[in-house]
Amino acid sequence: IMESRDLEVEIQPLKNEDGKAQENHDAVSGQKETVCRKSTKLSKFSRWRTAAFFLSLFLCLIIVFAFAFIIPCPVRPLSEKTWSRTYRNATTYDYYLYLTFINSPRNSPAHFYYIKCNIKNKFFKHCIDTGLLSPCAFIAAASGTNSSILWERPVINDILSTECSLEKLGATESPGCLVVSSTGLTAIESRTGKILWEMPVTVGTKQSWLNPLLQVPDLDGDNVKDVMLFTVAGDEVSGVIYSGKTGSQIGSSVMPNVRGISGHLMHMTRTGSYYVLFNTENSIYGYALKDIYSMAMNTSKITVNLKQDPEWEKKTNSSSGNVLVYNSDGVQHLVKLPGTGYDNLLITSSNLTELLDGQSLQFLWRINTPNILRNPVLGFFNKDDDRDILIEAENGMDKKQVMILDGASGKVLWEFTLSSKPQCPRPASVNTADQRSAFLFWGQYQSEADNTHEYGKNRCFLYMLHPSRPQVLLELTNSTDNIAAFKVALFERRRHACYVMLTGPSSQNETGDVTITKRKLKEDISHSQVIWLNKDEKGSDKETRDYFFGLRYSSKV
């Protein structure tokens, strides 16, 4: 049988091969058909994908062209380098000029708050319509970009105090403005001028409000910081706490056992304990906010998270309940100097300038200085990360000594003598990108060769000093007007340094032109006069102006 099969294979070899070939051909044909079907499906999918890509690209181009050419871009106000706005028949108040950013601190222009009174018929009608006697006062917000008035609201003429940098006043996101008058409190939203709340308050004829208003931690549990105000009647002081959200009084009035108060501020120790510091003619006393709140609520058991500092409590007088922070003759100014973890206390008296550790109350340094004319101004003169202090001290008849003290040691880093004018405002500073500050102060410089030159008795000159060029002063501008307020700030996304002046009658009982002016520092620098304090180091005036013009400013501390 096997032999017959082999014989058949030998006789018909091609037949078997043809059979296998046919089978292979059929298999290959099937595979090709499957591949073709798959290729057809892939080809269709590729075409759909290409169509979708071009369709999405076309839609994107339509959107881009629509926004670029069809839909108009929002009109942004043109930023003016210099502007001025004048009010006729008005008066001004020296402490009613505030600079703040209403929305985002990077994108919003700065706004100003000031008071103006006007007896013209137009404003007479505004006063009557709001139930106020004419002439009444106006509080307004002006855009720092182009001076356009954002809002304006009439308020009672008898303004006693105001504060326009209170965080989340009335539970709003933007800082609020609290106006204090003889008849009550008015909280105003800074963005729109809308009245958030009003609270009638009766103030006696012999009472006066003590500036500044103090913003304290949330005491009534509504997640909004509250406000504490103090009034003085003779030698006695009393305080009242109001809700920052609604204006309602929290508890009753309190009377700290301190007499003859001339100023106060809020201080926080290293442990997070809050103390109200009251400065009198010869001393500074501290009262724990916890104790003040307990007196207002008439209970020692309080649920608010307030505490007392153990180190300070050891120094508390058991009979008066206060802490003696400082004792010396002729206390003039009390300023907080930021430190690490807590603020230190800078104190000026009739013949001393001293720095106290804000926790231990020990002296860090002291320096002999004559009578200080105005509140010290903080800035950075050297690069040791400690804030330095600019003070203006009386130096003879109509003279003042401008001094910059090292915040770490009290050493005099820079000083110069200028003529002093009563209408000149306090100095200011602005941080530069090299981790230092530019200092701006007012006065009148006269060199020995210029002693016979008549500058005028009532002319103030604005000078600029930078630590990198301590031998140079730039004379930026001058004014014969009474300067009620002077502020320096960064505008236009924090890029440009500008200063703002509020000028007007020297007395609140007088009326005249009240002018608010903004000027860009770079504009004044380009036209400034270069004053060389050391003639041996005199260089090129143009090169010096170019250097100051190229300074970059920073909001970072």
Coordinates of C-alpha atoms in Angstrom, one line a residue, residues 130-351:
T130 CA -29.1 115.1 51.1
G131 CA -30.5 116.8 54.2
L132 CA -27.3 118.7 55.0
L133 CA -26.8 122.3 55.8
S134 CA -24.8 124.4 53.3
P135 CA -22.0 124.8 52.9
C136 CA -21.3 121.1 53.4
A137 CA -18.1 119.1 52.8
F138 CA -17.5 116.7 49.9
I139 CA -15.5 113.5 50.0
A140 CA -14.4 112.3 46.5
A141 CA -12.3 109.7 44.8
A142 CA -10.3 110.8 41.8
S143 CA -8.5 108.4 39.4
G144 CA -4.7 108.6 39.6
T145 CA -4.6 107.9 35.9
N146 CA -6.2 111.0 34.6
S147 CA -7.8 112.8 37.5
S148 CA -11.4 111.9 36.4
I149 CA -13.8 111.9 39.4
L150 CA -14.9 108.4 40.1
W151 CA -17.5 109.4 42.7
E152 CA -18.3 112.4 44.9
R153 CA -20.5 112.5 48.0
P154 CA -21.6 115.3 50.2
V155 CA -21.0 114.8 54.0
I156 CA -21.5 117.0 57.0
N157 CA -19.2 119.9 57.2
D158 CA -18.2 119.2 60.8
I159 CA -15.6 116.6 60.0
L160 CA -13.6 115.5 63.1
S161 CA -11.7 112.6 61.7
T162 CA -11.5 110.2 58.8
E163 CA -9.7 107.0 57.7
C164 CA -9.8 105.6 54.2
S165 CA -7.7 102.4 54.4
L166 CA -9.9 100.2 56.6
E167 CA -9.8 96.6 55.3
K168 CA -13.1 95.0 54.4
L169 CA -15.2 97.7 56.1
G170 CA -18.8 96.8 55.8
A171 CA -17.8 93.3 54.6
T172 CA -16.6 94.6 51.2
E173 CA -13.5 93.5 49.4
S174 CA -12.1 97.0 48.8
P175 CA -10.8 99.2 51.6
G176 CA -13.4 101.4 53.1
C177 CA -13.5 105.0 54.3
L178 CA -14.9 105.9 57.7
V179 CA -15.9 109.5 58.2
V180 CA -16.4 110.7 61.8
S181 CA -18.4 113.8 62.5
S182 CA -19.9 115.4 65.6
T183 CA -23.2 113.6 64.8
G184 CA -22.0 110.1 63.9
L185 CA -20.1 107.7 61.8
T186 CA -20.4 107.1 58.1
A187 CA -18.8 104.1 56.3
I188 CA -18.3 104.6 52.6
E189 CA -17.2 102.0 50.0
S190 CA -14.1 103.2 48.3
R191 CA -14.9 101.7 44.9
T192 CA -18.3 103.3 44.3
G193 CA -18.8 105.9 47.1
K194 CA -21.9 103.9 48.3
I195 CA -22.8 104.4 52.0
L196 CA -22.3 101.0 53.7
W197 CA -23.7 102.0 57.1
E198 CA -24.4 105.0 59.3
M199 CA -24.3 105.1 63.0
P200 CA -25.5 108.2 65.0
V201 CA -23.1 109.1 67.8
T202 CA -23.4 112.0 70.2
V203 CA -20.2 113.8 71.0
G204 CA -20.1 116.4 73.7
T205 CA -19.1 120.0 73.0
K206 CA -15.9 119.5 75.1
Q207 CA -15.0 116.2 73.5
S208 CA -12.7 115.7 70.6
W209 CA -11.8 112.5 68.6
L210 CA -8.4 111.1 69.0
N211 CA -6.6 110.3 65.7
P212 CA -6.0 107.8 64.2
L213 CA -8.9 105.4 64.3
L214 CA -7.8 101.9 65.2
Q215 CA -8.8 98.8 63.4
V216 CA -8.9 95.8 65.8
P217 CA -9.4 92.0 65.2
D218 CA -12.9 90.7 64.8
L219 CA -14.6 90.9 68.2
D220 CA -18.2 90.2 67.4
G221 CA -17.7 87.0 65.3
D222 CA -18.8 88.3 61.9
N223 CA -15.4 87.7 60.3
V224 CA -14.9 91.5 59.7
K225 CA -12.4 93.6 61.6
D226 CA -13.9 96.1 64.0
V227 CA -13.1 99.7 64.8
M228 CA -12.1 101.4 68.0
L229 CA -12.4 105.1 68.6
F230 CA -11.2 107.3 71.5
T231 CA -12.4 110.7 72.6
V232 CA -10.7 113.1 74.8
A233 CA -12.4 115.6 77.2
G234 CA -9.9 117.6 79.2
D235 CA -7.5 115.0 80.6
E236 CA -9.9 112.1 80.5
V237 CA -10.1 109.6 77.6
S238 CA -12.9 107.1 76.7
G239 CA -13.1 104.5 74.0
V240 CA -15.9 102.8 72.1
I241 CA -15.7 99.7 69.9
Y242 CA -17.9 99.5 66.8
S243 CA -18.7 96.6 64.4
G244 CA -16.8 97.0 61.2
K245 CA -19.6 95.2 59.3
T246 CA -22.7 97.0 60.6
G247 CA -21.5 100.0 62.7
S248 CA -23.3 98.7 65.8
Q249 CA -21.6 99.5 69.2
I250 CA -20.0 96.5 70.8
G251 CA -20.4 96.7 74.6
S252 CA -20.2 100.0 76.5
S253 CA -17.6 102.7 76.5
V254 CA -14.4 102.2 78.5
M255 CA -12.2 104.7 80.3
P256 CA -8.5 103.6 80.5
N257 CA -6.7 105.0 83.5
V258 CA -4.5 107.3 81.5
R259 CA -4.6 111.2 81.5
G260 CA -3.4 113.8 79.2
I261 CA -3.2 111.6 76.0
S262 CA -1.7 113.2 72.9
G263 CA -1.6 110.1 70.6
H264 CA -2.0 106.4 70.4
L265 CA -1.4 103.3 68.2
M266 CA -2.0 99.6 68.1
H267 CA 1.0 97.3 68.8
M268 CA 1.3 93.5 68.6
T269 CA 4.0 91.7 70.6
R270 CA 5.9 88.6 69.6
T271 CA 3.2 86.3 71.1
G272 CA 0.5 87.9 69.0
S273 CA -1.0 89.9 71.9
Y274 CA -2.5 93.3 71.1
Y275 CA -1.8 96.4 73.1
V276 CA -3.1 99.9 72.7
L277 CA -0.2 102.3 73.4
F278 CA -1.1 105.8 74.7
N279 CA 1.5 108.5 74.7
T280 CA 1.3 111.4 77.1
E281 CA 3.6 114.4 77.5
N282 CA 6.1 112.4 79.6
S283 CA 5.2 108.7 79.3
I284 CA 3.9 105.9 77.1
Y285 CA 1.5 103.4 78.6
G286 CA 0.2 100.1 77.2
Y287 CA -3.3 98.6 77.7
A288 CA -4.0 95.0 76.6
L289 CA -6.8 94.9 74.1
K290 CA -8.2 91.9 76.0
D291 CA -8.6 94.1 79.1
I292 CA -10.3 96.9 77.1
Y293 CA -12.7 94.4 75.6
S294 CA -13.4 92.9 79.0
M295 CA -14.3 96.3 80.3
A296 CA -16.5 97.0 77.4
M297 CA -18.4 93.7 77.9
N298 CA -18.3 94.1 81.7
T299 CA -17.1 90.6 82.2
S300 CA -13.8 88.8 82.6
K301 CA -15.0 85.7 80.8
I302 CA -14.7 86.4 77.1
T303 CA -15.0 84.0 74.2
V304 CA -12.9 86.1 71.8
N305 CA -9.4 84.8 71.1
L306 CA -7.5 87.6 72.7
K307 CA -4.5 87.1 75.0
Q308 CA -2.0 89.0 77.2
D309 CA 1.7 88.8 76.7
P310 CA 3.3 87.1 79.8
E311 CA 6.4 89.3 79.6
W312 CA 4.3 92.5 79.5
E313 CA 2.0 91.3 82.2
K314 CA 4.9 91.1 84.6
K315 CA 5.3 94.9 84.1
T316 CA 1.6 95.7 84.6
N317 CA 0.7 98.1 87.3
S318 CA -1.8 96.2 89.5
S319 CA -3.7 99.4 90.5
S320 CA -3.9 101.1 87.1
G321 CA -3.9 98.0 84.9
N322 CA -1.4 99.5 82.4
V323 CA 2.1 98.8 81.4
L324 CA 4.7 101.6 81.6
V325 CA 6.4 101.4 78.2
Y326 CA 8.5 104.5 78.3
N327 CA 9.1 107.4 80.6
S328 CA 10.9 110.7 79.6
D329 CA 10.2 114.4 79.3
G330 CA 8.7 115.8 76.2
V331 CA 7.4 112.8 74.3
Q332 CA 6.7 114.0 70.7
H333 CA 6.3 111.1 68.3
L334 CA 5.7 107.4 68.5
V335 CA 6.3 105.3 65.4
K336 CA 6.4 101.6 64.8
L337 CA 9.6 100.3 63.1
P338 CA 9.1 96.9 61.5
G339 CA 11.4 94.2 62.8
T340 CA 11.6 90.4 62.8
G341 CA 8.4 88.9 64.2
Y342 CA 7.2 92.1 65.8
D343 CA 7.6 95.9 65.5
N344 CA 10.1 97.9 67.5
L345 CA 9.1 101.4 68.9
L346 CA 10.7 104.6 67.7
I347 CA 10.2 107.4 70.1
T348 CA 11.2 111.1 69.7
S349 CA 11.3 113.5 72.6
S350 CA 12.5 117.0 73.2
N351 CA 16.2 116.1 72.9

